[in-house]
Amino acid sequence: MLLSFGMMLKIINIILIIEIFALFSFLFYLRYKAYKAKEETDRWIKKVEEERKRNGENRKV
């Protein structure tokens, strides 16, 4: 059974909307992942600075 041209356009439109939603979801996931990695890096730098202060090394990282 052949679909009418308008029906095919509606189906393509729905598929494009789903793909755009998936793309934005993936981009927000990457942004969240980068935010978590930055938090981890900042926490690690703070830990290293505290260890250096305890060991008597007063220079910056």
GROMACS .gro file of C-alpha atoms in nm:
model
   61
    1MET     CA    1   0.000   0.000   0.000
    2LEU     CA    2   0.140   0.334  -0.099
    3LEU     CA    3   0.133   0.618   0.145
    4SER     CA    4   0.028   0.960   0.033
    5PHE     CA    5   0.294   1.227   0.001
    6GLY     CA    6   0.160   1.416   0.303
    7MET     CA    7   0.166   1.104   0.519
    8MET     CA    8   0.528   1.035   0.422
    9LEU     CA    9   0.620   1.393   0.515
   10LYS     CA   10   0.456   1.352   0.856
   11ILE     CA   11   0.648   1.030   0.921
   12ILE     CA   12   0.977   1.191   0.815
   13ASN     CA   13   0.899   1.491   1.035
   14ILE     CA   14   0.837   1.268   1.339
   15ILE     CA   15   1.162   1.079   1.274
   16LEU     CA   16   1.355   1.407   1.251
   17ILE     CA   17   1.204   1.533   1.577
   18ILE     CA   18   1.307   1.209   1.751
   19GLU     CA   19   1.661   1.236   1.611
   20ILE     CA   20   1.693   1.599   1.722
   21PHE     CA   21   1.575   1.503   2.071
   22ALA     CA   22   1.831   1.219   2.082
   23LEU     CA   23   2.107   1.455   1.969
   24PHE     CA   24   2.027   1.714   2.235
   25SER     CA   25   2.001   1.444   2.500
   26PHE     CA   26   2.346   1.317   2.401
   27LEU     CA   27   2.492   1.669   2.408
   28PHE     CA   28   2.350   1.734   2.755
   29TYR     CA   29   2.493   1.398   2.867
   30LEU     CA   30   2.838   1.499   2.741
   31ARG     CA   31   2.806   1.835   2.916
   32TYR     CA   32   2.714   1.660   3.242
   33LYS     CA   33   3.003   1.417   3.201
   34ALA     CA   34   3.248   1.707   3.149
   35TYR     CA   35   3.107   1.883   3.457
   36LYS     CA   36   3.161   1.570   3.667
   37ALA     CA   37   3.515   1.531   3.532
   38LYS     CA   38   3.592   1.894   3.622
   39GLU     CA   39   3.462   1.836   3.975
   40GLU     CA   40   3.684   1.529   4.007
   41THR     CA   41   3.987   1.723   3.879
   42ASP     CA   42   3.924   2.012   4.119
   43ARG     CA   43   3.887   1.770   4.408
   44TRP     CA   44   4.212   1.597   4.311
   45ILE     CA   45   4.399   1.929   4.287
   46LYS     CA   46   4.270   2.034   4.630
   47LYS     CA   47   4.381   1.698   4.774
   48VAL     CA   48   4.731   1.734   4.626
   49GLU     CA   49   4.762   2.091   4.761
   50GLU     CA   50   4.662   1.973   5.110
   51GLU     CA   51   4.918   1.691   5.096
   52ARG     CA   52   5.191   1.933   4.991
   53LYS     CA   53   5.104   2.169   5.276
   54ARG     CA   54   5.128   1.878   5.519
   55ASN     CA   55   5.465   1.778   5.371
   56GLY     CA   56   5.602   2.133   5.392
   57GLU     CA   57   5.605   2.209   5.021
   58ASN     CA   58   5.434   2.547   4.986
   59ARG     CA   59   5.440   2.588   4.609
   60LYS     CA   60   5.133   2.592   4.388
   61VAL     CA   61   5.032   2.302   4.166
   0.00000   0.00000   0.00000
